Short mmCIF file of C-alpha atoms and ligand atoms in Angstrom, two decimals:
data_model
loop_
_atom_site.label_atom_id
_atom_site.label_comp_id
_atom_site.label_asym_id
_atom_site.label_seq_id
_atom_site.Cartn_x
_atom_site.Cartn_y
_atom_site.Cartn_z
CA UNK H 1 -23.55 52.74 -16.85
CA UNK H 2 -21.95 55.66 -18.17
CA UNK H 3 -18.77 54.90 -19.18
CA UNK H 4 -19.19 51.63 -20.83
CA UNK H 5 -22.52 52.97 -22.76
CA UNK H 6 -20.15 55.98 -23.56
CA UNK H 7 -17.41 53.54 -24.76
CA UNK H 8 -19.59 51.71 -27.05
CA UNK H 9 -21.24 54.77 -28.48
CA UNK H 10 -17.87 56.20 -29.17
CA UNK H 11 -16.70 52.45 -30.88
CA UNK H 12 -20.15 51.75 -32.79
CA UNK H 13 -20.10 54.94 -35.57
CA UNK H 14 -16.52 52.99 -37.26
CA UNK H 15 -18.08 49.50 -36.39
CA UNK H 16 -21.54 50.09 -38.13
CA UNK H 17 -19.51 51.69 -41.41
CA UNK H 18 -17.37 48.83 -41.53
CA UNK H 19 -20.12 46.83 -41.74
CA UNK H 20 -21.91 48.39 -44.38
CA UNK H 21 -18.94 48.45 -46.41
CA UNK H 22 -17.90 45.70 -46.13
CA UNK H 23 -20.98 44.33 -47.36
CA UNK H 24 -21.45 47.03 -50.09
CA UNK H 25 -17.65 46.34 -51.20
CA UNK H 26 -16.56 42.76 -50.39
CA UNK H 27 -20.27 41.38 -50.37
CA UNK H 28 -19.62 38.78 -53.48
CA UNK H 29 -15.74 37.90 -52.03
CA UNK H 30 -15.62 34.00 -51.66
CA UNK H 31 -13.78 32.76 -48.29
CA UNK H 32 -14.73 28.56 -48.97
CA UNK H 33 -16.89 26.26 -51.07
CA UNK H 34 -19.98 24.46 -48.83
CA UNK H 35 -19.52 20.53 -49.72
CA UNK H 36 -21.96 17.68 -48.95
CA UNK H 37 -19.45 17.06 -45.79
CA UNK H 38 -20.35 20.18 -44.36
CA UNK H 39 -24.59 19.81 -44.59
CA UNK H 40 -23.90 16.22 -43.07
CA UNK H 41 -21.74 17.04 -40.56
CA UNK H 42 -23.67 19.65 -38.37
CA UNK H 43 -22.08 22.58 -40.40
CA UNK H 44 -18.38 21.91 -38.78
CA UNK H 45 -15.65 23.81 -40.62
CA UNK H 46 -18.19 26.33 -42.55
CA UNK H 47 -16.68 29.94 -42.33
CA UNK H 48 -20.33 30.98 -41.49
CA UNK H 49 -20.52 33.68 -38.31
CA UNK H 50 -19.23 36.99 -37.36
CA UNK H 51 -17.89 36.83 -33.72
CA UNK H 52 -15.85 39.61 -32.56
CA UNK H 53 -15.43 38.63 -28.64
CA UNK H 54 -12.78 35.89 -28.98
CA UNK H 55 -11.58 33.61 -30.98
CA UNK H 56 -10.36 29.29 -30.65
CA UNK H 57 -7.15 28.53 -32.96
CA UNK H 58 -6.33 24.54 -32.52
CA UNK H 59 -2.83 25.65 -31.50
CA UNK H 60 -3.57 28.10 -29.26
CA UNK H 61 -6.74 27.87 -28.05
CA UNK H 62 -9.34 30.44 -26.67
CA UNK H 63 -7.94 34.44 -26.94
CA UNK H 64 -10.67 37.12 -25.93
CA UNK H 65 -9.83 40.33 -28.19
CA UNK H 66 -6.38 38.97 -29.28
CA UNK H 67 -5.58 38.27 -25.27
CA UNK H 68 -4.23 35.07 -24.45
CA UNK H 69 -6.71 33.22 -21.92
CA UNK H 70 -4.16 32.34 -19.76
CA UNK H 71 -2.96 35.98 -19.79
CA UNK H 72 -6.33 36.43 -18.34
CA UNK H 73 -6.37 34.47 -15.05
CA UNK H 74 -5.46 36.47 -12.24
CA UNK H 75 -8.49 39.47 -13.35
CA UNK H 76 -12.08 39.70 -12.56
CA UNK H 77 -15.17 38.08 -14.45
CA UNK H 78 -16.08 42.14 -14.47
CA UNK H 79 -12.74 42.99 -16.47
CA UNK H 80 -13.73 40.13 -18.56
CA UNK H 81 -16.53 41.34 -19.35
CA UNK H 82 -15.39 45.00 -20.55
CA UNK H 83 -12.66 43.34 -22.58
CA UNK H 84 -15.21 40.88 -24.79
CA UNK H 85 -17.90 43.79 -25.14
CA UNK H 86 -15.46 46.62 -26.25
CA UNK H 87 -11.68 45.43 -26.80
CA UNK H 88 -10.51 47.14 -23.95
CA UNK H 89 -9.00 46.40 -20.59
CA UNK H 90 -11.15 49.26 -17.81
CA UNK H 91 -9.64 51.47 -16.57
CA UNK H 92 -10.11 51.93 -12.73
CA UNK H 93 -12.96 54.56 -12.82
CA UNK H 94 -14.98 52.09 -15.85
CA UNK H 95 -14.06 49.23 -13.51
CA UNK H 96 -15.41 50.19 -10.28
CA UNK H 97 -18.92 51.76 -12.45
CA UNK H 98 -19.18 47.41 -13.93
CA UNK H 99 -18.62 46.17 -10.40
CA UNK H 100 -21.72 48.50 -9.24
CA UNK H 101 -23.64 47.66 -12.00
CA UNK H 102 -23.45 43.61 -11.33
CA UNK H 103 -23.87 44.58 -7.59
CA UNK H 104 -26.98 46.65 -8.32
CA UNK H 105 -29.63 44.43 -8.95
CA UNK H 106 -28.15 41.54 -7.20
CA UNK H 107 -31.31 41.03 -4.76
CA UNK H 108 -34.01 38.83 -7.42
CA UNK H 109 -37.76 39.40 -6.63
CA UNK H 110 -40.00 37.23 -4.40
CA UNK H 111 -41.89 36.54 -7.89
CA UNK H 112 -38.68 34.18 -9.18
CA UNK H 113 -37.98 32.49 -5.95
CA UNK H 114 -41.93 31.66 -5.66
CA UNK H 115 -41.08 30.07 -9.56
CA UNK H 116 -38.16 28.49 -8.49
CA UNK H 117 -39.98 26.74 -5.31
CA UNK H 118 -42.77 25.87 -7.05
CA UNK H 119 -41.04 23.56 -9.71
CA UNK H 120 -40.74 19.58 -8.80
CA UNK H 121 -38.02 18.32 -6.94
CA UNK H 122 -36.31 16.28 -9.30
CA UNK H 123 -36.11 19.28 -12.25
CA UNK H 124 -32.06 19.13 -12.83
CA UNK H 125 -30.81 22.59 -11.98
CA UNK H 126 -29.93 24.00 -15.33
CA UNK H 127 -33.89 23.54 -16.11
CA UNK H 128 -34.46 26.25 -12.91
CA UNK H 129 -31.73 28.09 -14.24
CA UNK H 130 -33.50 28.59 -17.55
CA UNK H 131 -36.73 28.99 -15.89
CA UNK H 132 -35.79 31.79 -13.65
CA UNK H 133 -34.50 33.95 -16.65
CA UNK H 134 -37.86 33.35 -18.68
CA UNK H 135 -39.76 34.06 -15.82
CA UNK H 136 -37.81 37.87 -15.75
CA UNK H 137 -38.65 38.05 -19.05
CA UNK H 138 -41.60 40.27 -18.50
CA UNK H 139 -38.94 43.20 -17.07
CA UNK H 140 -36.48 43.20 -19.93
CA UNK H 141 -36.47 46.66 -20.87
CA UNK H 142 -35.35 45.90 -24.76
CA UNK H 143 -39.17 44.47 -25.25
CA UNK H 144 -40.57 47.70 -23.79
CA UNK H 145 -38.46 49.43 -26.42
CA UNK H 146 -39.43 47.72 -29.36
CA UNK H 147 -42.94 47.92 -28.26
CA UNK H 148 -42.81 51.93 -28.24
CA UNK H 149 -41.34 51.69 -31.43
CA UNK H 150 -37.75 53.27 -30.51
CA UNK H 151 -35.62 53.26 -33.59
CA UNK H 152 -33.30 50.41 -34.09
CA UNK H 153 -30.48 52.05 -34.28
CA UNK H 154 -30.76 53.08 -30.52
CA UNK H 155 -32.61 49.41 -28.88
CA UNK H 156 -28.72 48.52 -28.38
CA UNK H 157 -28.95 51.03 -25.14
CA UNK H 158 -32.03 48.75 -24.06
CA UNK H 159 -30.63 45.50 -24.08
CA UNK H 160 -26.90 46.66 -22.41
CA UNK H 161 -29.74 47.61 -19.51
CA UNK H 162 -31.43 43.97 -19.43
CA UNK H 163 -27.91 42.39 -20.02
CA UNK H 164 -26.21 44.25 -16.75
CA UNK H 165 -29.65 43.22 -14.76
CA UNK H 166 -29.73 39.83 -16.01
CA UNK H 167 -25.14 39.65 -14.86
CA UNK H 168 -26.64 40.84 -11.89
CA UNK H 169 -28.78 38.74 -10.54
CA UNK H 170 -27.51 35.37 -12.25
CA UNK H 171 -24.80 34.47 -9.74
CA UNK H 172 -27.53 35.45 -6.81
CA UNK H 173 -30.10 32.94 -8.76
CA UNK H 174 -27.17 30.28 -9.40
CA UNK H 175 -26.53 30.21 -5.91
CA UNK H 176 -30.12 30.05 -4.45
CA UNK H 177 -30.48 27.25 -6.67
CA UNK H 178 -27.88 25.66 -5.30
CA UNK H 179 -28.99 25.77 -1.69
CA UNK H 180 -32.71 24.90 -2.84
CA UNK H 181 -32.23 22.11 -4.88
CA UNK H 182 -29.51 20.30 -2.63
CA UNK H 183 -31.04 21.07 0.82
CA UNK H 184 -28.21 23.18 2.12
CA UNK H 185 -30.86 25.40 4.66
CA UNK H 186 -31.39 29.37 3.75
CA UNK H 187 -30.71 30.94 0.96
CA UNK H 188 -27.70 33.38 1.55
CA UNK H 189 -28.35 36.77 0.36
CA UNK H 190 -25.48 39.17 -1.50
CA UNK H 191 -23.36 41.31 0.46
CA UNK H 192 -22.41 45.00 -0.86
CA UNK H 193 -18.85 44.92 0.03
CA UNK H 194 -17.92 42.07 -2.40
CA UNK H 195 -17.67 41.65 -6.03
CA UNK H 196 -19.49 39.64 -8.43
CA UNK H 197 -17.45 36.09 -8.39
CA UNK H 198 -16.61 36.62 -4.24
CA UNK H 199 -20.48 37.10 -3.89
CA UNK H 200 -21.20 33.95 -5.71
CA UNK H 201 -18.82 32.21 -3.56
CA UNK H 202 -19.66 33.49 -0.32
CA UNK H 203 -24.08 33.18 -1.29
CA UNK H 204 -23.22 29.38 -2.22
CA UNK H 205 -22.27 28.70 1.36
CA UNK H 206 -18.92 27.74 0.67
CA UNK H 207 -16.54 30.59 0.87
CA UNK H 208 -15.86 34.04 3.69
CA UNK H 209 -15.46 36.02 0.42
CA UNK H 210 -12.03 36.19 0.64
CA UNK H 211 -10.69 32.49 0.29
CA UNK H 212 -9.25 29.97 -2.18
CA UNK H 213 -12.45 28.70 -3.50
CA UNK H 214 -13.57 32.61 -3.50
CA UNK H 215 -10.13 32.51 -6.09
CA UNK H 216 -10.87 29.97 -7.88
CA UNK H 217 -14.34 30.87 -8.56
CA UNK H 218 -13.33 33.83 -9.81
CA UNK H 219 -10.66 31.93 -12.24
CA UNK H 220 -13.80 29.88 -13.26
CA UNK H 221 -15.79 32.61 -14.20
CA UNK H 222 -13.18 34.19 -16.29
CA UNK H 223 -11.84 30.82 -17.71
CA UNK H 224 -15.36 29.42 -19.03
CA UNK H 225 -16.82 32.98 -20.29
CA UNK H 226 -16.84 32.58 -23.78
CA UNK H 227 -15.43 30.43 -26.83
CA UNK H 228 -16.19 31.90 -30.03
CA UNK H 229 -19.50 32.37 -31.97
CA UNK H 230 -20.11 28.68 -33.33
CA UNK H 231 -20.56 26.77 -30.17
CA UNK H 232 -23.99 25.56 -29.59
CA UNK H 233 -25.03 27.89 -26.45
CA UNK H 234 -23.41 30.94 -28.88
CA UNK H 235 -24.88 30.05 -31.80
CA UNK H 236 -28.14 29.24 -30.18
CA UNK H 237 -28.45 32.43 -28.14
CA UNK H 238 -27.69 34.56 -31.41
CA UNK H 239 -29.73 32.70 -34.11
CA UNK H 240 -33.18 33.85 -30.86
CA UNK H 241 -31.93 37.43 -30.76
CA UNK H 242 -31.32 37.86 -34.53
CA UNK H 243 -35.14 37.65 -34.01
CA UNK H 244 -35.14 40.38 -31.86
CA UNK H 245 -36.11 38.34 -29.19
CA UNK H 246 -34.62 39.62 -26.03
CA UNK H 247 -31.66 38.81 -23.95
CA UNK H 248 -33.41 36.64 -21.65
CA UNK H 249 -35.37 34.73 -24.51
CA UNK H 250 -31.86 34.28 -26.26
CA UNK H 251 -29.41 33.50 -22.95
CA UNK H 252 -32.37 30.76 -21.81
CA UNK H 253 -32.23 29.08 -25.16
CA UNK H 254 -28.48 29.03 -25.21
CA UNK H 255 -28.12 27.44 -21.67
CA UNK H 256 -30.57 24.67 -22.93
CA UNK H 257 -27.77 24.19 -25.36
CA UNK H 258 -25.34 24.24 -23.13
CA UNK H 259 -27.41 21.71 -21.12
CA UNK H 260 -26.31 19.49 -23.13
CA UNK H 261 -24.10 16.17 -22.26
CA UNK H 262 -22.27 16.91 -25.98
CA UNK H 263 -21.73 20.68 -24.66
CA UNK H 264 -21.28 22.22 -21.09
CA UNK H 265 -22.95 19.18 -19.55
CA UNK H 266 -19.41 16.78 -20.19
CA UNK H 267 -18.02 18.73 -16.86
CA UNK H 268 -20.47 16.67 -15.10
CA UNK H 269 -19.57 13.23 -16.50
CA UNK H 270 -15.81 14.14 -16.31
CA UNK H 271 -16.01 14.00 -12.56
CA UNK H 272 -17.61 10.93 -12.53
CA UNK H 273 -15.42 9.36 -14.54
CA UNK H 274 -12.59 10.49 -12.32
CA UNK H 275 -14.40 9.63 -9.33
CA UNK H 276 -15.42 6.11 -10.87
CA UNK H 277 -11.48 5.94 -11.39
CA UNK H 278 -10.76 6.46 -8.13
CA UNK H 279 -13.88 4.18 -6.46
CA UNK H 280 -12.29 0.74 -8.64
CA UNK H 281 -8.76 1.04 -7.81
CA UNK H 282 -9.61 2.17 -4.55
CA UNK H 283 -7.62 5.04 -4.36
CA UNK H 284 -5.12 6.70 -6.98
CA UNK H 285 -4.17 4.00 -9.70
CA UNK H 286 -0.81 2.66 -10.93
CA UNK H 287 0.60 4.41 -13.95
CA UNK H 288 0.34 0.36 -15.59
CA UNK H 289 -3.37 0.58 -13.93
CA UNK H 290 -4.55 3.10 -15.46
CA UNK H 291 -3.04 2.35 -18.81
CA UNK H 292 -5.11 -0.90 -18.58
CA UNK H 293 -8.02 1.09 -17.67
CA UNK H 294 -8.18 3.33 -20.56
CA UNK H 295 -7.05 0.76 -23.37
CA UNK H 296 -10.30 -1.33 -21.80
CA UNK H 297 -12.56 1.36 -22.44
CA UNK H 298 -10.69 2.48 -26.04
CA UNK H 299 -11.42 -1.33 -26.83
CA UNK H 300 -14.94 -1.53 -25.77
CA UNK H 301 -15.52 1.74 -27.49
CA UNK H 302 -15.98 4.18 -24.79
CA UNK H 303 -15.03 7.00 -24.78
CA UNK H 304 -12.45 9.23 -22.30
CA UNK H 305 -14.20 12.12 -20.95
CA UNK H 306 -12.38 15.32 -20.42
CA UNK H 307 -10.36 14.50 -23.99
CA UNK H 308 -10.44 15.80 -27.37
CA UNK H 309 -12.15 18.63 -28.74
CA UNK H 310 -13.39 19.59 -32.13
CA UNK H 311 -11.40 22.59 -32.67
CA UNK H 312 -8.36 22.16 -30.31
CA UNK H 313 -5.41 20.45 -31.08
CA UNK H 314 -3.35 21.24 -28.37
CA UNK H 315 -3.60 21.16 -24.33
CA UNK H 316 -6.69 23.40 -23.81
CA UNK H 317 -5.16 26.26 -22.07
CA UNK H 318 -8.34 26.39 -19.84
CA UNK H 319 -7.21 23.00 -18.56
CA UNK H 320 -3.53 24.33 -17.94
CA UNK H 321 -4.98 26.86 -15.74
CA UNK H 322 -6.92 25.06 -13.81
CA UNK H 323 -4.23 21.97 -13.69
CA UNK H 324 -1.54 24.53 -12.54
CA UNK H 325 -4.02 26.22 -9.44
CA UNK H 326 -4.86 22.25 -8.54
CA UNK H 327 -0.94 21.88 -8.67
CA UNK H 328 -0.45 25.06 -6.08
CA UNK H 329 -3.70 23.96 -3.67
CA UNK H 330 -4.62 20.67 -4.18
CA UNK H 331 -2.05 18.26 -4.70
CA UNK H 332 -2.52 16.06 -2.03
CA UNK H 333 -6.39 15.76 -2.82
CA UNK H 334 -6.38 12.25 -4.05
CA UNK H 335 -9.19 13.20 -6.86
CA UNK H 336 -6.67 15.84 -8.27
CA UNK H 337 -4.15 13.19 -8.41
CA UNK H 338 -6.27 11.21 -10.29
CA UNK H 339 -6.75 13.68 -12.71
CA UNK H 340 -3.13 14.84 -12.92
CA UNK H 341 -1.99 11.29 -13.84
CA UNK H 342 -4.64 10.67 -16.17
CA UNK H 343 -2.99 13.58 -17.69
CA UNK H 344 -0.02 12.14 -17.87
CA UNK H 345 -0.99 8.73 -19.36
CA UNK H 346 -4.03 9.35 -21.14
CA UNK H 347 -3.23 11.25 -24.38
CA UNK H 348 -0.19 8.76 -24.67
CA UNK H 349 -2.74 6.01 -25.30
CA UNK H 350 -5.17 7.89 -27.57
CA UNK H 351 -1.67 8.31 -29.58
CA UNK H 352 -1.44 4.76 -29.78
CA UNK H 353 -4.80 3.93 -30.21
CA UNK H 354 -4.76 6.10 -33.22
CA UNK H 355 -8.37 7.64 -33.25
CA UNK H 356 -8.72 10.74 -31.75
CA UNK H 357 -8.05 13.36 -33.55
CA UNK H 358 -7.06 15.17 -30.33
CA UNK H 359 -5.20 13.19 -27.94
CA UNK H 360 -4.86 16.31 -25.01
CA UNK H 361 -7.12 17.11 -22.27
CA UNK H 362 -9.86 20.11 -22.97
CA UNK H 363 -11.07 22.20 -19.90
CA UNK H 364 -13.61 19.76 -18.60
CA UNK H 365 -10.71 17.32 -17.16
CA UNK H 366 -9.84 19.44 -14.32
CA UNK H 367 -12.31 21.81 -12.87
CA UNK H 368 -14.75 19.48 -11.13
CA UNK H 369 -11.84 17.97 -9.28
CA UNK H 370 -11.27 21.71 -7.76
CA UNK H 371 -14.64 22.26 -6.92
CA UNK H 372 -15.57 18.86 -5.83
CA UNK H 373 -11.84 19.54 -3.58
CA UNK H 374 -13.60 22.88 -1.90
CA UNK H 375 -16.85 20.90 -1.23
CA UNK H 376 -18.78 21.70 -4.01
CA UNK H 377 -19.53 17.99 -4.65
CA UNK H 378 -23.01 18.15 -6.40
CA UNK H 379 -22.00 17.72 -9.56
CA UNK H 380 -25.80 18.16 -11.37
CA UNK H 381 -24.85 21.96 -10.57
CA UNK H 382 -21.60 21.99 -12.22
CA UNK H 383 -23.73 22.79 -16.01
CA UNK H 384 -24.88 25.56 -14.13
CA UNK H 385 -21.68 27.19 -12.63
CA UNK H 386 -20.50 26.95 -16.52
CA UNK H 387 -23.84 28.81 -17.47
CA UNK H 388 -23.15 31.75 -15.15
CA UNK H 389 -19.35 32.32 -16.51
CA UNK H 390 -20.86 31.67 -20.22
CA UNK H 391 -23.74 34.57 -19.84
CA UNK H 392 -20.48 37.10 -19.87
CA UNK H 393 -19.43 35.86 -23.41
CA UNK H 394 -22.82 35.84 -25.22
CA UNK H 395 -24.38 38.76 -23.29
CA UNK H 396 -21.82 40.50 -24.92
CA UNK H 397 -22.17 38.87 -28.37
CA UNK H 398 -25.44 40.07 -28.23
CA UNK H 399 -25.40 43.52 -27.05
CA UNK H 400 -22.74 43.87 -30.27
CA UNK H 401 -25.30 42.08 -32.64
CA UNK H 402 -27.93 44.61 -31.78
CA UNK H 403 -25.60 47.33 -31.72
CA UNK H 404 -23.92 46.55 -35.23
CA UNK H 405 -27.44 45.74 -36.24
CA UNK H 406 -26.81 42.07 -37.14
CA UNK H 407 -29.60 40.50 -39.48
CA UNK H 408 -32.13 37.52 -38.57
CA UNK H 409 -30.27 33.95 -38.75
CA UNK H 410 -31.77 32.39 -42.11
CA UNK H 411 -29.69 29.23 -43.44
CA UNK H 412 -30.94 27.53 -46.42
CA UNK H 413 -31.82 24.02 -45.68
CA UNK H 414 -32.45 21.24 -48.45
CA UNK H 415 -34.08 17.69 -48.55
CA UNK H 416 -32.32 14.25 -48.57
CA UNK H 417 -33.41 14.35 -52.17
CA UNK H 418 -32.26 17.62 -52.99
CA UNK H 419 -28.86 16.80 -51.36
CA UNK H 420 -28.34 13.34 -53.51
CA UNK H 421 -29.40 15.26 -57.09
CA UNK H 422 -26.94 17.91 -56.37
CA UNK H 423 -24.33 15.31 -55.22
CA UNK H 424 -25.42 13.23 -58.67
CA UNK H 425 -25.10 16.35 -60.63
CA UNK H 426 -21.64 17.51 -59.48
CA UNK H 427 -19.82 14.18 -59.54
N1 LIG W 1 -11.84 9.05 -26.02
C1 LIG W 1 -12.01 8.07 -26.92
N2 LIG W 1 -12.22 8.25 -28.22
C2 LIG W 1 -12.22 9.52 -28.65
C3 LIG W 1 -12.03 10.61 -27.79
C4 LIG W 1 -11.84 10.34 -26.42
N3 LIG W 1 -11.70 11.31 -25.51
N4 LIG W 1 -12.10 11.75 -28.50
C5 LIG W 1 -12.33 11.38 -29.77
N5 LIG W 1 -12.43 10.03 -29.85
C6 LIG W 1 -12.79 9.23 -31.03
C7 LIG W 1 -14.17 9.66 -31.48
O1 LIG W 1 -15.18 9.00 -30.72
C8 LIG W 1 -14.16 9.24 -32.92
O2 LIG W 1 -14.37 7.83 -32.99
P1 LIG W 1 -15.25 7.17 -34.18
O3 LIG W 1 -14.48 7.47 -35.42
O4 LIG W 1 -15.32 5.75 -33.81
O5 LIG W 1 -16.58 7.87 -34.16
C9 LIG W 1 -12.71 9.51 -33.32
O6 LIG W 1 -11.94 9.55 -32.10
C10 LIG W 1 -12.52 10.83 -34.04
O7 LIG W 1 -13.13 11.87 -33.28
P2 LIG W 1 -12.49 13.34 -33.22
O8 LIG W 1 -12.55 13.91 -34.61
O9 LIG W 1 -11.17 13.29 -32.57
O10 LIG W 1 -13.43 14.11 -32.23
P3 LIG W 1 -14.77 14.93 -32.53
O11 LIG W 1 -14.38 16.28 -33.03
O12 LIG W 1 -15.72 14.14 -33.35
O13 LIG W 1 -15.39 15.05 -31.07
C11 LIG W 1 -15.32 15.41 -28.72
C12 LIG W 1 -14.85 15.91 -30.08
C13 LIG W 1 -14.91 16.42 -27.67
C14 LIG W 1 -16.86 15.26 -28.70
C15 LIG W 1 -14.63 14.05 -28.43
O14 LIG W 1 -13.24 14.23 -28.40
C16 LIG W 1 -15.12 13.40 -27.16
O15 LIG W 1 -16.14 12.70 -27.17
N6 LIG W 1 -14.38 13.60 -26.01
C17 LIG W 1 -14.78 13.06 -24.74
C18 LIG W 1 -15.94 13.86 -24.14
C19 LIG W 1 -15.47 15.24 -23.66
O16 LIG W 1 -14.46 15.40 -23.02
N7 LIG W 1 -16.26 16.29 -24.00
C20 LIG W 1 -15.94 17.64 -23.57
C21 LIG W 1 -15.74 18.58 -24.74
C22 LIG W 1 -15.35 19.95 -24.23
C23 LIG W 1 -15.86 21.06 -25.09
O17 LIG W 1 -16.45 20.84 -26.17
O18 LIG W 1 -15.68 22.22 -24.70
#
């Protein structure tokens, strides 16, 4: 990995001075006040993390180094990748050396698969997901490192290594679990003429390579790659390498955040809501059906999944893409219609109903209508598929936080007690 270790070396001599002085210089600068609001409220709103990958404006949305999503489509999860860990788009030569690199250690060892087959039959697959990486734990190179007592200055170099073995072989470990835990017969091994989202296509049994769902499993893997610092799998995954833990300590505790049915696991009940949706009306509901619908769950305090977001304000442009590719392909699926008119009438009714703070749809409304469209109907795996695209964005946070030599995660917390005398004393 020449050229991208080469491109970071050249960027990290300004980015490590910046650092320092900015801390020297603009250490005691104050950018908010912390209220009680904030300690109640899980931290939302705090001005709290440094996250240099991409950013998530309410009106715009998710922008990877100042790019646009949506400008973002039509590449590769690989040119992704080079534009959240350095800023830059490849060029051809740095391009073709990333594709290599996620092809090279795309085969996992026996030892992982033995793991894998081992565990019960009922473990959900994002449990095997996180189990695989802990189980490759004992390779990661960043360990060996720190345990010959290379400087710290340099262990960035070790965990880029782990990170482009871990890219590597997730997609081929993704996919395996797929066929494993859904009975669909031999795992199917990578091939060397494709790249990194065609190869997860093709080993999940559902794609030549060269297909639709080959396309729009590479649009996935570029669309759910990363979404700041403060979401849970982010923030998880850095707080366990500000430890110096390594990369697949810190990427296994952020997918068990992202495991979550708060987190990447709504994907999963957004398809079954739409399917549920299509099951009682039999088919694709009445505009005036499906008002009554959603005003019946609004008023027995349900809520509608694939809706609202904490940060956005607007249409999630991640929802826009996929909506638009479901437009081109899919539009007589009746599942995509579903969702396309639940587009169309939901967010009207959250207006009415006056609660949500944001009435559009976010990015979990459309994709497992696409997949579930191409046959990939088991939705338990759909947490997973997210996992694979979201290993791009923190991999790369965390190769930067070692390389920029981020300090250990250490929030002060205070009692109940503490909370009401400071409260008492400031009212
Ligand atoms: N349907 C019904 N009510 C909704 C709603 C929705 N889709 N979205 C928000 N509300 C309600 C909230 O439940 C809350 O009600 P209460 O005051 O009774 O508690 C009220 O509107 C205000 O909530 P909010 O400030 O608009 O939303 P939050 O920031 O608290 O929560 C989210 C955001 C995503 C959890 C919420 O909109 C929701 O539950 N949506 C449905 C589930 C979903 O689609 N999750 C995927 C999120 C995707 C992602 O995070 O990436």
């Amino acid at each position: 990995m020449n050229l991208l270790r080469g491109k970071l070396e050249e960027q990290l001599g300004a980015m490590r001075a910046e650092r320092k002085d900015l801390a020297k210089e603009s250490g005691e600068v104050k950018l908010g006040d912390v209220n009680a609001g904030h300690v109640l409220g899980g931290m939302r709103g705090l001005t709290g993390l440094l996250c240099d990958t991409s950013t998530v404006t309410p009106t715009e949305g998710l922008a990877i180094r100042n790019t646009p999503i949506l400008d973002l489509t039509t590449g590769s999860p690989e040119e992704t990748f080079y534009l959240l860990i350095t800023g830059e788009r490849p060029d051809e030569a740095a391009l073709s050396e990333l594709q290599g690199a996620f092809r090279a250690h795309s085969s996992v060892p026996h030892y992982v698969w033995n793991v894998l087959e081992a565990m019960p039959s009922d473990s959900h697959p994002m449990v095997m997901l996180s189990t695989a990486l802990m189980t490759m734990e004992r390779e990661s190179k960043f360990r060996a490192a720190y345990d010959a007592g290379t400087s710290k200055d340099e262990l960035w170099v070790a965990m880029l290594e782990d990170v482009l073995l871990l890219l590597s072989r997730i997609s081929t470990i993704a996919a395996g679990i797929y066929r494993m835990k859904f009975n669909k017969g031999e795992r199917i091994a990578p091939r060397t003429d494709l790249d990194w989202s065609a190869n997860f296509a093709y080993m999940l049994g559902h794609s030549d390579g060269n297909d639709q769902f080959a396309d729009l499993i590479r649009m996935y893997l570029v669309l759910h790659s990363d979404h700041g610092g403060g979401n849970v799998s982010a923030f998880a995954a850095h707080t366990v390498g500000s430890a110096l833990s390594d990369v697949f300590y810190a990427l296994s505790a952020g997918l068990n955040g992202l495991a979550g049915p708060l987190h990447g696991l709504a994907n999963q009940e957004c398809l079954k809501f739409v399917l549920s949706v299509h099951e009682r009306f039999n088919g694709v509901p009445s505009d005036k059906q499906l008002t009554e619908f959603i005003w019946e769950r609004l008023n027995n305090r349900q809520v509608i999944p694939g809706f609202g977001h904490a940060v956005l304000r607007v249409t999630d442009p991640r929802f826009t893409a996929f909506h638009n590719f479901g437009l081109q392909h899919c539009a007589g699926d009746e599942i995509f219609q579903v969702v396309d008119k639940m587009f169309n009438i939901v967010p009207k009714v959250l207006q009415e109903h006056g609660k949500a703070t944001n009435p559009w749809p976010n990015v979990d409304a459309a994709s497992g209508s696409l997949l579930y469209h191409y046959g990939l109907k088991e939705f338990e795996f759909y947490t997973v598929m997210f996992g694979v695209s979201r290993a791009l964005g923190i991999c790369s946070q965390i190769v930067l936080n070692r390389a920029l030599l981020s300090p250990i995660v250490r929030p002060k917390a205070i009692t109940t007690a503490k909370l009401k005398e400071m409260i008492g004393a400031n009212a």
